Every structure is written in structure tokens, then in C-alpha cells.
XYZ file of C-alpha atoms in Angstrom:
188
model
C -0.530 19.144 -3.938
C 1.948 17.374 -2.342
C 2.931 20.267 -0.059
C -0.830 20.638 0.976
C -2.401 17.060 1.687
C -6.278 17.225 1.183
C -7.728 15.469 4.417
C -11.218 14.619 5.083
C -12.598 14.522 8.743
C -15.716 12.630 8.873
C -18.301 15.028 10.051
C -21.189 12.722 11.464
C -20.538 13.845 15.189
C -17.561 14.319 17.626
C -14.458 16.619 17.331
C -14.590 17.415 13.683
C -13.829 21.411 14.279
C -10.840 20.343 16.766
C -9.428 17.992 13.888
C -9.772 20.316 11.031
C -8.121 23.387 12.983
C -5.176 20.991 14.027
C -4.862 19.725 10.369
C -4.982 23.397 9.114
C -2.470 24.487 11.424
C 0.036 21.811 10.199
C -0.717 22.952 6.603
C -3.214 20.567 5.396
C -6.525 21.310 3.622
C -9.392 19.810 6.020
C -12.486 19.065 4.627
C -15.740 17.598 6.203
C -17.208 14.353 5.047
C -20.654 13.343 5.216
C -21.381 11.543 2.070
C -19.232 8.604 0.186
C -18.478 10.922 -2.809
C -16.681 13.077 -0.700
C -13.918 10.813 -0.099
C -12.979 10.988 -3.640
C -9.694 13.187 -4.050
C -8.755 12.939 -0.545
C -5.151 11.958 0.610
C -6.195 10.674 4.283
C -9.310 10.731 6.506
C -9.635 11.391 10.238
C -12.525 9.510 12.092
C -13.039 11.656 15.186
C -14.294 10.760 18.625
C -17.906 10.498 19.351
C -19.998 7.656 20.232
C -19.334 4.438 18.105
C -22.618 2.936 17.887
C -23.905 6.192 16.734
C -20.919 6.359 14.348
C -21.540 3.069 12.803
C -25.287 3.610 12.139
C -24.989 6.892 10.535
C -22.157 5.585 8.307
C -24.638 2.499 7.436
C -27.386 5.290 6.890
C -25.083 7.490 4.471
C -23.334 4.692 2.716
C -20.089 5.468 4.233
C -19.530 2.144 5.875
C -18.099 0.340 2.722
C -16.726 3.749 1.405
C -14.361 4.278 4.403
C -13.438 0.309 4.129
C -12.308 0.534 0.833
C -10.899 4.183 1.072
C -7.258 2.606 0.452
C -5.422 5.560 1.960
C -4.091 6.805 5.204
C -6.776 6.779 8.110
C -6.365 8.225 11.706
C -9.115 7.222 13.973
C -9.343 8.930 17.785
C -11.414 7.427 20.579
C -14.578 6.258 18.721
C -12.660 6.169 15.862
C -10.538 3.533 17.117
C -13.497 1.384 17.953
C -15.104 1.899 14.541
C -11.711 0.951 12.718
C -11.376 -2.186 14.749
C -11.575 -5.971 13.994
C -15.248 -6.112 15.265
C -16.374 -2.993 12.891
C -14.854 -2.015 9.742
C -11.640 -4.322 10.385
C -9.373 -1.686 9.182
C -6.806 -2.368 12.057
C -6.146 -5.751 13.641
C -7.088 -4.876 17.155
C -9.690 -5.699 19.744
C -10.903 -3.051 22.065
C -13.461 -2.508 24.949
C -15.455 0.495 24.864
C -15.361 3.195 27.603
C -13.109 0.843 29.414
C -11.197 4.012 31.135
C -14.578 4.746 32.868
C -17.649 6.894 32.357
C -17.551 10.432 31.400
C -17.047 11.636 35.217
C -13.946 9.400 35.172
C -12.308 11.301 32.233
C -8.673 12.126 32.964
C -5.407 13.457 31.446
C -2.170 11.665 31.681
C 1.427 11.738 30.248
C 2.258 9.151 27.629
C 5.151 7.271 26.819
C 5.924 7.760 22.898
C 8.073 5.310 21.184
C 11.197 6.971 20.013
C 10.700 10.229 21.663
C 11.988 11.186 25.230
C 9.300 13.966 25.800
C 5.991 12.588 27.378
C 2.538 13.404 25.201
C -0.404 14.719 27.190
C -3.306 12.363 26.393
C -7.060 13.359 27.047
C -8.794 10.388 27.905
C -12.878 10.672 27.628
C -14.839 7.459 27.881
C -11.907 6.016 26.308
C -11.563 2.604 24.529
C -8.914 0.140 26.007
C -7.225 -1.826 23.276
C -7.643 -5.541 24.544
C -5.380 -7.373 21.830
C -3.126 -6.355 18.817
C -2.548 -8.536 15.840
C 1.093 -9.105 14.971
C 1.332 -6.484 12.364
C 0.273 -3.915 14.751
C 2.913 -1.408 16.030
C 2.598 0.191 19.476
C 3.448 3.976 19.343
C 2.442 5.016 22.671
C 1.634 3.405 25.986
C -0.219 4.431 29.342
C 0.777 1.847 32.084
C 2.204 -0.570 29.796
C -0.996 -0.623 27.527
C -0.981 0.367 24.207
C -3.032 3.695 23.550
C -1.664 4.581 19.954
C -1.148 2.094 17.478
C -0.332 1.721 13.812
C -0.943 -0.788 11.284
C 0.142 -0.217 7.607
C -1.729 2.778 6.737
C -3.969 3.205 9.786
C -3.262 4.964 13.177
C -5.810 4.861 15.990
C -5.591 6.565 19.578
C -7.684 5.845 22.662
C -7.171 9.485 23.567
C -7.816 12.868 22.035
C -4.616 14.400 20.625
C -6.802 17.274 19.163
C -7.812 18.682 22.417
C -4.209 19.659 23.091
C -1.789 22.089 21.422
C 0.653 19.261 20.901
C 0.744 18.624 17.184
C 3.143 15.589 17.128
C 0.148 12.881 16.517
C -1.454 14.739 13.732
C 2.041 15.320 12.345
C 2.774 11.635 12.218
C -0.544 11.089 10.310
C 0.487 13.699 7.989
C 4.005 12.102 7.460
C 2.216 8.900 6.589
C -0.231 10.722 4.066
C 2.815 12.525 2.505
C 4.601 9.302 2.270
C 1.567 7.483 0.650
C 1.383 10.288 -1.954
C 4.882 10.148 -3.063
C 4.640 6.275 -3.265
C 1.356 6.981 -5.555
C 3.114 9.598 -7.589
């Protein structure tokens, strides 16, 4: 089990297949999650991009809101997943974000990002992306765009404004899986 973490991908909408494919490529067992009981036995959870209002409505409908809040293992949220995990929603990461802050769908773009501790730029795909307006004191900025945070971590939660699952660069998912494996060894 330690060699092959079991990662859930919240499968209510969004880039579920792309995240699952990236996780499998990196040696994880990726499973789709649609009900609270499917969180049992998982080592981590990904909340993909999509539409945050729809995500929250569906999470309430299926009883996932409290289940995800109480999950207790590493969580990775991208785009709408960042919004869902912020202070104003599930409260799992101490950030405030503005929805669609980089523009509408037609204003989507790609950019090279500065990643902390890595001299190589990371290509970020921004689609109706949220902008981090404020971070709490325990939030670590992992990547920036124009001096603004676009990838942050607080404890067991990592969130990105962009879509790393839409590129061939596996570094962000590797970072998440490293966190998952670290937590697995601590709990063992």
C-alpha cells in the first residue's frame, strides 16, 4: 500500500479523467468519489476544476461537504477546487480568493510560473482562474505569477489557481503524492 497510494478524485464535474490519468501515470491508484463513504480508505483526495457554485451545491446534495471537511488526509484542489477549499467555503486552507479573476473563458491563457526551489519554470494553464486575494500566516507560497500566489500549501492541503493536469509536467502532482506518502508513513 505504501508504494501505491489510493487517491480519490471528486467526480462531480470537471477534469476528473485528466487528474486520474496523471495520478495513475505516477503510480497511484486513482478512484472516482461521488459519495461520502467512498472517502474511506483513501490516502488523499483531489478536487478538480469545474464550477465552484455547482461543486458546493452537489457536495451538499450528496452529503460530501462535511465528509470532505473532516477527511483528515492530504487534499489537492485545482481552480474551482481552490475556491471550494478556501475560507469562505470548506475552510481547509486559510486563503481568500476571487472567482474568475483572470478573466472569462475567452481570456484563458498559459504562462510560465516561478516555482519555489525549482529553477525550471512550470507551465500553468489558467481557465477562468481564481486569484488569491489574501493568505493566512501559515500558508506557504509554492508558485507565483507576476508576484501573486497561484500555488499554495497549508499543512496537508495544496491548492492551485491553474490546471496542472492539462500539461505533461507532473511536478505538482508529484508534490501532492510526496505529501500523501509522508502522511502515510507518519500514520503507519
